[in-house]
mmCIF file of C-alpha atoms in Angstrom:
data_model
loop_
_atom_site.group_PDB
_atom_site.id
_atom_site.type_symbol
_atom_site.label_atom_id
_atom_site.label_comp_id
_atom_site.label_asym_id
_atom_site.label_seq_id
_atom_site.Cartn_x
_atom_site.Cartn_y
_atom_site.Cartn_z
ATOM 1 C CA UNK A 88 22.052 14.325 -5.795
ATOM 2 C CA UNK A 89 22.394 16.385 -2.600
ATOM 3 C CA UNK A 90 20.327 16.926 0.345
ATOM 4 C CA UNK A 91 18.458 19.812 -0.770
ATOM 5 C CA UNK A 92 15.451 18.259 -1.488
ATOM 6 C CA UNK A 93 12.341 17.718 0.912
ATOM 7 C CA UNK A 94 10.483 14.479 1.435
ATOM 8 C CA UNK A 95 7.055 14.370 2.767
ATOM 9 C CA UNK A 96 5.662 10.668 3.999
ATOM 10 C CA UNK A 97 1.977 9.751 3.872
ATOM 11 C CA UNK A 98 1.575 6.448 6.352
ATOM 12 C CA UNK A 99 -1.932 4.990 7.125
ATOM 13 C CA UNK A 100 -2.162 3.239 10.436
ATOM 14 C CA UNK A 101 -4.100 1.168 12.197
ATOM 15 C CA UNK A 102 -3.392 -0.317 15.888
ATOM 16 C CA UNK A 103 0.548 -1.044 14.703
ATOM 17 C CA UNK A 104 2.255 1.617 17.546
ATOM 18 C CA UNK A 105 5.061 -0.622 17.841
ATOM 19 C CA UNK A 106 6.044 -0.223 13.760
ATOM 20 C CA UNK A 107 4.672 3.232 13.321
ATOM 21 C CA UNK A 108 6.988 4.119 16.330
ATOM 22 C CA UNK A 109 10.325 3.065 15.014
ATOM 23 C CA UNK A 110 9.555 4.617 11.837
ATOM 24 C CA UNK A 111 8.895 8.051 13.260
ATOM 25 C CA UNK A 112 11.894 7.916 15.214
ATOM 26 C CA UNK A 113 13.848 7.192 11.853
ATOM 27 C CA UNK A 114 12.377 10.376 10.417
ATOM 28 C CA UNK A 115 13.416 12.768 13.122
ATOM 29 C CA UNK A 116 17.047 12.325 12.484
ATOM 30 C CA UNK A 117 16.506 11.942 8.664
ATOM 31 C CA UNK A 118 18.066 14.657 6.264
ATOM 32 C CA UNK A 119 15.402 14.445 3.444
ATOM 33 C CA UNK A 120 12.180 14.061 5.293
ATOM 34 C CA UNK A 121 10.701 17.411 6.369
ATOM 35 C CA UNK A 122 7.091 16.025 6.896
ATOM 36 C CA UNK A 123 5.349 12.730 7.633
ATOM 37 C CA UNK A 124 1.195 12.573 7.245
ATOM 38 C CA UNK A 125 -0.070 9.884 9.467
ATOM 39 C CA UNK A 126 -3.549 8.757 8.875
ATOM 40 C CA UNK A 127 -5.403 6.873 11.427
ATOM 41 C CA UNK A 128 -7.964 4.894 10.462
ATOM 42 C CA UNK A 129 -8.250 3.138 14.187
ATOM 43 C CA UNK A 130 -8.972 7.007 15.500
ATOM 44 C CA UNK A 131 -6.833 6.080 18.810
ATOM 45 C CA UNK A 132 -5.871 7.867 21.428
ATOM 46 C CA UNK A 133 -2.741 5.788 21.846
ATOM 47 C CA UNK A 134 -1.941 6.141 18.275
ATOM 48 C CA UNK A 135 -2.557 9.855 18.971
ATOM 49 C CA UNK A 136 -0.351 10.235 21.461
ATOM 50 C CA UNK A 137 2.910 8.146 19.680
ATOM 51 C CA UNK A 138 2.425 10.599 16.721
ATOM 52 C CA UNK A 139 2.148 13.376 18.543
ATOM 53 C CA UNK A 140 5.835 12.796 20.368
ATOM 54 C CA UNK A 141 7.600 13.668 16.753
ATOM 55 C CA UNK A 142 8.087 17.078 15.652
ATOM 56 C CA UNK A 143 8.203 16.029 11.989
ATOM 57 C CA UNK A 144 4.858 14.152 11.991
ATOM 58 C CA UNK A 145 1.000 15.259 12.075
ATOM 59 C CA UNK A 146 -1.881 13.384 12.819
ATOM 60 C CA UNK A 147 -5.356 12.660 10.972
ATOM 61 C CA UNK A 148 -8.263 10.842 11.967
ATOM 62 C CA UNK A 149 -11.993 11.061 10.779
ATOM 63 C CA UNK A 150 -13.380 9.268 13.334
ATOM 64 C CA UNK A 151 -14.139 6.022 11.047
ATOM 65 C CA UNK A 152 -12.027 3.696 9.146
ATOM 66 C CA UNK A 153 -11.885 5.248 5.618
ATOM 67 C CA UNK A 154 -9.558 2.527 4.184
ATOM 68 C CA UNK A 155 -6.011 3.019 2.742
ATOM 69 C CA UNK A 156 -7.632 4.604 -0.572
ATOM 70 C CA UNK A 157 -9.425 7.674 1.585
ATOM 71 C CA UNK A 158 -6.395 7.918 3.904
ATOM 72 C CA UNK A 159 -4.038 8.353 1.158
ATOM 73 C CA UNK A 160 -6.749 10.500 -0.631
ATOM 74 C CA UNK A 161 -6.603 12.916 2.608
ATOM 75 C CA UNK A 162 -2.814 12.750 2.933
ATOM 76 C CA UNK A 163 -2.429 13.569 -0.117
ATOM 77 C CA UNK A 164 -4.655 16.480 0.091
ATOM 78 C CA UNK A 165 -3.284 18.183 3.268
ATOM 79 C CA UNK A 166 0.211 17.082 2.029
ATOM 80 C CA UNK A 167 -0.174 20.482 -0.373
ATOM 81 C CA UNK A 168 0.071 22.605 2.414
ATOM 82 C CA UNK A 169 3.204 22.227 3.387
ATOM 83 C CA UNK A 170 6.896 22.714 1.175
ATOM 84 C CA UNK A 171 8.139 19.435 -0.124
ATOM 85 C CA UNK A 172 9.942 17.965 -3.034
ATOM 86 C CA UNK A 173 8.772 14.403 -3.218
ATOM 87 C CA UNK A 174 6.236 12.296 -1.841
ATOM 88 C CA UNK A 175 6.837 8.672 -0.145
ATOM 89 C CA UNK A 176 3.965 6.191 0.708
ATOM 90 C CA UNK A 177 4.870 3.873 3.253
ATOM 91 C CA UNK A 178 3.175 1.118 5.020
ATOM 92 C CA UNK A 179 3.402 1.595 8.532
ATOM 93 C CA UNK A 180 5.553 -1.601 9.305
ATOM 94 C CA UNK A 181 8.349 -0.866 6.608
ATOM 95 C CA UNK A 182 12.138 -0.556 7.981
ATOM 96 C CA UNK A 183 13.848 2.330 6.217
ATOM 97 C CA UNK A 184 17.189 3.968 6.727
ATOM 98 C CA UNK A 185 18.369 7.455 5.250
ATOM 99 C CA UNK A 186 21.237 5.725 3.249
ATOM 100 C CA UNK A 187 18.489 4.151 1.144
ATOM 101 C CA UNK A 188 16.565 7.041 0.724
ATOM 102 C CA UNK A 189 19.073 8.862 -1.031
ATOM 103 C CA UNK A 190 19.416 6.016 -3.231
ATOM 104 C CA UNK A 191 15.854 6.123 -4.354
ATOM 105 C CA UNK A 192 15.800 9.977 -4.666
ATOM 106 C CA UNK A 193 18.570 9.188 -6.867
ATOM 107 C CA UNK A 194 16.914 6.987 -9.962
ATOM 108 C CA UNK A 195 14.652 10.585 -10.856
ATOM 109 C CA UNK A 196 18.228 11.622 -11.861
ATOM 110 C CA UNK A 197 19.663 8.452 -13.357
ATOM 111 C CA UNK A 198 16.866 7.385 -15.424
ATOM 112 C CA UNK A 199 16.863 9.810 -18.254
ATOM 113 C CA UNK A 200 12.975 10.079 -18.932
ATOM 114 C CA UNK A 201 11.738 14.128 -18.049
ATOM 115 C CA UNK A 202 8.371 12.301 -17.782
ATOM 116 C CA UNK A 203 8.853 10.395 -14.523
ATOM 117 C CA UNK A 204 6.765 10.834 -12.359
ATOM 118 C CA UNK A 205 7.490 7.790 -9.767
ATOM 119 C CA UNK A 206 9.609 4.836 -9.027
ATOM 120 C CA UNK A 207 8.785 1.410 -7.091
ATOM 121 C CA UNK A 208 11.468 -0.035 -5.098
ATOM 122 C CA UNK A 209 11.523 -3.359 -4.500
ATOM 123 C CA UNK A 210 10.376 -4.993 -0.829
ATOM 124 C CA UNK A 211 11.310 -8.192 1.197
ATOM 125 C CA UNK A 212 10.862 -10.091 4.449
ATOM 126 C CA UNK A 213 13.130 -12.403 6.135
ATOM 127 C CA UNK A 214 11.315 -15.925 6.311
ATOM 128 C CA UNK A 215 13.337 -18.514 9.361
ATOM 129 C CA UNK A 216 16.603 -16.309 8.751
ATOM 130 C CA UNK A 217 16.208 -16.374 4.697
ATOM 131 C CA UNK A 218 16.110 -13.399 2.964
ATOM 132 C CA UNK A 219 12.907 -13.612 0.065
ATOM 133 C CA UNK A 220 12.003 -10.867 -2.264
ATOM 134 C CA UNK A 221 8.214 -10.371 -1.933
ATOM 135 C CA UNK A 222 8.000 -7.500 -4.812
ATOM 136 C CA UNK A 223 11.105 -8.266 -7.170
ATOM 137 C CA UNK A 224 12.057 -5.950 -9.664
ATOM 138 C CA UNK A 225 14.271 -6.488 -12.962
ATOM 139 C CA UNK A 226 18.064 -5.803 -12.417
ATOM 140 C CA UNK A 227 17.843 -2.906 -14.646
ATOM 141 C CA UNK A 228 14.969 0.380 -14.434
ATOM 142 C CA UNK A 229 11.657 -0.872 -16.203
ATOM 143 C CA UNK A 230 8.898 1.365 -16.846
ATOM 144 C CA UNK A 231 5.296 0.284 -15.826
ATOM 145 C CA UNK A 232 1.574 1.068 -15.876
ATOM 146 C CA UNK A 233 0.749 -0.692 -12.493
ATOM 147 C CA UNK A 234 2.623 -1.200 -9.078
ATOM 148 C CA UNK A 235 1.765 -1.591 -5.098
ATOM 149 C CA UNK A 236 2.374 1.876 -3.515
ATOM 150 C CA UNK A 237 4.264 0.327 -0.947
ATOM 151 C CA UNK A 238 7.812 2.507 -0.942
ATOM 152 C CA UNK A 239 5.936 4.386 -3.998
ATOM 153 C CA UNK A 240 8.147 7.288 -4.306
ATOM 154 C CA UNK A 241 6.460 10.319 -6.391
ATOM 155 C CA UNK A 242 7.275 13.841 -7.588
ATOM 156 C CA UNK A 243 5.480 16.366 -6.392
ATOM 157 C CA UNK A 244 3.927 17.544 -10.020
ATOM 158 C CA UNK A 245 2.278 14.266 -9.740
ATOM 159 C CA UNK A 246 0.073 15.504 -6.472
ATOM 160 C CA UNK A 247 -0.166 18.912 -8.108
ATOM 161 C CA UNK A 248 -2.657 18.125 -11.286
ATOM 162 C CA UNK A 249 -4.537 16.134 -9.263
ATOM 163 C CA UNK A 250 -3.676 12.156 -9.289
ATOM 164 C CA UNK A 251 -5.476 10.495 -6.297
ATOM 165 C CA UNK A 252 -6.551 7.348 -5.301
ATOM 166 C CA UNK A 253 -9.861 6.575 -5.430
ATOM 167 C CA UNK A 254 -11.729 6.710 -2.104
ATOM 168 C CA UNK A 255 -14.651 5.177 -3.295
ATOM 169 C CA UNK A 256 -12.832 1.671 -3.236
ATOM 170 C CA UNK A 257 -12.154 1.516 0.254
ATOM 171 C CA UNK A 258 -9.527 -1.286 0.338
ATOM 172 C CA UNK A 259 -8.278 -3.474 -2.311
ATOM 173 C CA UNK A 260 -6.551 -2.783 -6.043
ATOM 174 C CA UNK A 261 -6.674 1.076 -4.549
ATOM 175 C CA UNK A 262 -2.717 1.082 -4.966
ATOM 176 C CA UNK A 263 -3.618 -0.426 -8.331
ATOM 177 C CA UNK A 264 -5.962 2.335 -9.557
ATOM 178 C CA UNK A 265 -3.572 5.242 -8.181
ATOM 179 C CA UNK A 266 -0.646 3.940 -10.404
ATOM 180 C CA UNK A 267 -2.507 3.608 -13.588
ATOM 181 C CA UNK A 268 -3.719 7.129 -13.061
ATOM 182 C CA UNK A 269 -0.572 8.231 -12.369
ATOM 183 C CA UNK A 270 0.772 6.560 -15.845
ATOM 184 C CA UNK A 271 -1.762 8.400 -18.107
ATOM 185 C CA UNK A 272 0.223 11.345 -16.885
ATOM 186 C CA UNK A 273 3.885 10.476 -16.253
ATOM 187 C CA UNK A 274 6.092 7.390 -16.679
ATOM 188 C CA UNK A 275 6.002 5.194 -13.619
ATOM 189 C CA UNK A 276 8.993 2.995 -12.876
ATOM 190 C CA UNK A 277 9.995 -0.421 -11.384
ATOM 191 C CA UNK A 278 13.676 0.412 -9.585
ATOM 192 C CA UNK A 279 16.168 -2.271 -9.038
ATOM 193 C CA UNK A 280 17.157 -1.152 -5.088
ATOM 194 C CA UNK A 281 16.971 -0.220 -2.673
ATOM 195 C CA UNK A 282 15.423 -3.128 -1.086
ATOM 196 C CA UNK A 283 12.852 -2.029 1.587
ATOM 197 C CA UNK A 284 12.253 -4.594 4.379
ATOM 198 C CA UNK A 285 8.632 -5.376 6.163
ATOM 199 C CA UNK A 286 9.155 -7.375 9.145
ATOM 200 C CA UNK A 287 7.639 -11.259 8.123
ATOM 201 C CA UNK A 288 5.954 -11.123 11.652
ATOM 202 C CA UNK A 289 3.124 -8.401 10.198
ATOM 203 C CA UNK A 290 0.105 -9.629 7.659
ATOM 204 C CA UNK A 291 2.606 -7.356 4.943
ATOM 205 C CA UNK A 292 5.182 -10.437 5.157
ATOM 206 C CA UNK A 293 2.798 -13.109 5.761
ATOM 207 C CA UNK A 294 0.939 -12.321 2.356
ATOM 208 C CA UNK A 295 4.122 -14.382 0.435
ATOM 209 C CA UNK A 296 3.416 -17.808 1.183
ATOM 210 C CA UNK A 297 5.846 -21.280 0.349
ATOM 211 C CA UNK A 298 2.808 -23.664 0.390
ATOM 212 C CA UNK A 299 2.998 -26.036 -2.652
ATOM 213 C CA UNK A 300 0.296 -25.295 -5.469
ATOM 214 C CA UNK A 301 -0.198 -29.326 -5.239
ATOM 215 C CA UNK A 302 -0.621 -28.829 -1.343
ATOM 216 C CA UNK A 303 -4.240 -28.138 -2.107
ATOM 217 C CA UNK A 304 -5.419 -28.168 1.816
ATOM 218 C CA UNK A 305 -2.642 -26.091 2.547
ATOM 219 C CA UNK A 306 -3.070 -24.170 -0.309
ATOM 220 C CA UNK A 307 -7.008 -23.589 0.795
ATOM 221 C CA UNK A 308 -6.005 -22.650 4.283
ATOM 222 C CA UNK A 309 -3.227 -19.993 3.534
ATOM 223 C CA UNK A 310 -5.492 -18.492 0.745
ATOM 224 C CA UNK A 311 -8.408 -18.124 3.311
ATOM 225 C CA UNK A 312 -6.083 -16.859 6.474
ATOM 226 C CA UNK A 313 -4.374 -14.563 3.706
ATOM 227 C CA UNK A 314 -7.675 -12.901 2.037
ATOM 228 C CA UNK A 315 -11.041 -13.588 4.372
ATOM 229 C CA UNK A 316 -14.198 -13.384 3.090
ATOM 230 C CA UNK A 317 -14.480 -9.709 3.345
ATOM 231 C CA UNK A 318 -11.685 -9.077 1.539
ATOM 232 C CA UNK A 319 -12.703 -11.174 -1.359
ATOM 233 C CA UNK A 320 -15.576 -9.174 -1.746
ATOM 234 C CA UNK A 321 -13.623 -5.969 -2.262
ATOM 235 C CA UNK A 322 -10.823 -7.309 -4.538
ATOM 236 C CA UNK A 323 -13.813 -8.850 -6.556
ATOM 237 C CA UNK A 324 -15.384 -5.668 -7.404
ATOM 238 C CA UNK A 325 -12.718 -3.520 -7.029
ATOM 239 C CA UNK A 326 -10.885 -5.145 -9.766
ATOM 240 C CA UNK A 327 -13.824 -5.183 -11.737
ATOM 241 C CA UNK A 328 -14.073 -1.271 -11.892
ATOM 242 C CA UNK A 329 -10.709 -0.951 -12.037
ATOM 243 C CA UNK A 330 -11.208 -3.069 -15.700
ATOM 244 C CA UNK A 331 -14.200 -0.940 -16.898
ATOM 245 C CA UNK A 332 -12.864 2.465 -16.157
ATOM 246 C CA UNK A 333 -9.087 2.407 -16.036
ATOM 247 C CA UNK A 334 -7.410 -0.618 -17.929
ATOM 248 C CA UNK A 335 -8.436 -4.281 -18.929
ATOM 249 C CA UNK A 336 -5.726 -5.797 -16.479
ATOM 250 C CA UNK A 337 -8.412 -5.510 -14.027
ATOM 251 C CA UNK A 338 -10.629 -7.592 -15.449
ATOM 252 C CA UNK A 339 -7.724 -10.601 -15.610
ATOM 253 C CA UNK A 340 -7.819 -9.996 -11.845
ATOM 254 C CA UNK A 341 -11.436 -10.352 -10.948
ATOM 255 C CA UNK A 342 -11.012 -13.843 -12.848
ATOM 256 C CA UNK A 343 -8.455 -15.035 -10.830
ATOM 257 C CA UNK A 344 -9.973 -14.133 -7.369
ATOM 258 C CA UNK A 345 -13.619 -15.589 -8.144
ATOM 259 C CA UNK A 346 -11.945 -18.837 -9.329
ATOM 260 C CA UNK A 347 -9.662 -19.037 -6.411
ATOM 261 C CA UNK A 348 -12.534 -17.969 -4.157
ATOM 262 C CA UNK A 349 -14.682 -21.054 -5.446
ATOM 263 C CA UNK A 350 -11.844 -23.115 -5.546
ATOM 264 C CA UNK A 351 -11.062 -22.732 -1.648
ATOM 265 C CA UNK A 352 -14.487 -24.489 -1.019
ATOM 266 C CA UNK A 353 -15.778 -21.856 1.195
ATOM 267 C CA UNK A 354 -19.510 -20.691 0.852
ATOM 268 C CA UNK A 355 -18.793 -17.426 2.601
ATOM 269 C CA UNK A 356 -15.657 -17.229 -0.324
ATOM 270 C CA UNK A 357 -18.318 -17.476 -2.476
ATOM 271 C CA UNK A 358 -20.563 -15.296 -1.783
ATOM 272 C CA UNK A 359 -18.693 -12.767 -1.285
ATOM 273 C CA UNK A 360 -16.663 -13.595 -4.865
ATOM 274 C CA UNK A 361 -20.412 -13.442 -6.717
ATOM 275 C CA UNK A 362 -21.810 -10.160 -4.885
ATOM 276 C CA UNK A 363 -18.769 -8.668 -5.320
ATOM 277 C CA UNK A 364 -19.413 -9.534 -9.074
ATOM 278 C CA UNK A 365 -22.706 -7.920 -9.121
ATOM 279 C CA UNK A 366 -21.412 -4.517 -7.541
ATOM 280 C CA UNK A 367 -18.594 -4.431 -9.799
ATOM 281 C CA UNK A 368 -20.778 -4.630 -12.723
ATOM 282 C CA UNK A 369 -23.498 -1.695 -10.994
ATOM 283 C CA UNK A 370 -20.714 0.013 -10.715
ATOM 284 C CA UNK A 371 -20.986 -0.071 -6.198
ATOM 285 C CA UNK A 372 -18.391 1.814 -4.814
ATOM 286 C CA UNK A 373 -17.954 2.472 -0.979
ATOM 287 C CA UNK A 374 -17.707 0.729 2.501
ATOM 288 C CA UNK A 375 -20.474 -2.008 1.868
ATOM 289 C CA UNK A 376 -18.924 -4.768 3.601
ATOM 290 C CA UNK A 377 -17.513 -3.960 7.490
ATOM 291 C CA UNK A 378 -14.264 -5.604 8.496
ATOM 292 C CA UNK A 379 -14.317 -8.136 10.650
ATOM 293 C CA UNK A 380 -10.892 -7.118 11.821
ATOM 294 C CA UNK A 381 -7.960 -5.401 10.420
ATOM 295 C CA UNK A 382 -4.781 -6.934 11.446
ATOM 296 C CA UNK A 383 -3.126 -5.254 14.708
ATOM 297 C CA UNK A 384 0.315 -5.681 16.262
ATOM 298 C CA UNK A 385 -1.367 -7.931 18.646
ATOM 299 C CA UNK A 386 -2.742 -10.221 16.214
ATOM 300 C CA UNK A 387 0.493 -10.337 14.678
ATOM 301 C CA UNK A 388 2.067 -11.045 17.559
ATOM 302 C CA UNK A 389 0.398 -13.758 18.780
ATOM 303 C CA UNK A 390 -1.538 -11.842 21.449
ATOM 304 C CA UNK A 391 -5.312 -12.283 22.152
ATOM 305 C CA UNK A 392 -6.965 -9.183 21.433
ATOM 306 C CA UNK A 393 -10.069 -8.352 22.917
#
């Protein structure tokens, strides 16, 4: 592996400056990434004005929150204009150095399959100084029909014939869908390391809980601060299409979030779980359900917001 080959990042944003920030600054002294996408789904001038510091990156906003899957959907699409090798998918709180990229660029070369198409590193947190693995991986390559696009490095053939996420699912199991499309096509691969890190302090860490199972209050309060009603709703019926038009998995999925929706107790849980149901199964797609809030650096931070 040399440094001959171009990396373009697609990052979707919303109200996290302070992480987007020391990201883009990592990129501009980078030796494999020629281009970073940054989609903002907040539509902010501040956010605007961070990007727009960085020769490397370029800005996109519609004007509305279009949800990871049509941010990714429109990086993806602009990403074709410009000359790159691979394509990275980051969240916009990940830590990355250029040591590490090289050793992801680096498994396309050591795994000997011509049909990869993308590999899935591994991602932690650090939890009261402790270091825990939030999306393990085996100690040896492992090929796969599903992953989270967090760190999701991909080839550029992949973007050429068309693979997208769906943009009709808004938020939830969208990471999901895109790498079972991309495994009809090409192999798709769990990589040992690198190990990418997301700071615990953003809702990325917080999702990996210690509560007890037997803890059931504390299991009921960290399940509703994790996944609010809203969200329920779309991981309900996203998982649901996901079943009926790309693989059964999905439908294992749906099961466990309307069981652990009525399980938590909570009639807004519930309600959400069950109409979620009943657009999953009228096939619904789209923004039906607003967010109350996605999570900012100020929220994270302790902060009132406004």
């Amino acid at each position: 592996m040399n440094n001959c080959y171009k990396i373009c990042t697609g990052i979707t944003t919303f109200h996290r400056n302070l992480f987007l920030e020391g990201l883009l600054q990592e990129f501009e002294i980078s030796t494999y990434i020629a281009k970073s996408i940054i989609f903002d789904n907040s539509s902010s001038s501040e956010t605007y004005n961070v990007v727009n510091q960085y020769d490397k990156t370029l800005y996109l906003a519609s004007g509305i929150n279009e949800g990871p899957a049509g941010a990714v959907y429109t990086i993806l699409e602009k990403s074709l204009e410009f000359e790159w090798d691979y394509f990275w998918i980051l969240d916009d709180d990940m830590i990355i150095d250029n040591e590490k990229v090289k050793v992801l660029l680096d498994w396309f070369y050591i795994i000997k399959d011509k049909g990869i198409g993308a590999v899935s590193p591994p991602l932690f947190t650090c939890i009261n100084g402790k270091v825990v693995i939030t999306h393990p991986r085996k100690e040896k390559p492992m090929k796969v029909k599903m992953t989270n696009w967090s760190g999701l490095l991909i080839k550029r053939e992949v973007v050429q014939i068309g693979v997208r996420p769906d943009p009709d699912l808004f938020f939830g199991w969208e990471d999901s869908d895109f790498a079972l499309n991309i495994s009809k096509h090409f192999s798709l691969y769990h990589v040992p390391y690198p190990a990418f890190e997301i700071p615990f302090n953003t809702q990325s860490g917080i999702n990996y809980s210690s509560v007890h199972p037997l803890n059931l209050l504390g299991w009921r309060l960290n399940r509703n601060a994790r996944m609010p009603w809203w969200k329920t709703y779309y991981y309900v019926r996203n998982t649901l299409i996901v079943g009926r038009k790309r693989h059964w998995i999905g439908y294992i999925f749906t099961l466990r979030y309307i069981v652990s929706s009525i399980a938590c107790l909570d009639i807004k849980q519930i309600r959400c779980a069950f109409k979620g149901l009943v657009d999953g199964i009228l096939l619904i797609h789209g923004k039906i359900i607003n967010p109350v809030k996605f999570y900012s650096e100020e929220m994270k931070l302790g902060i009132n917001s406004k």
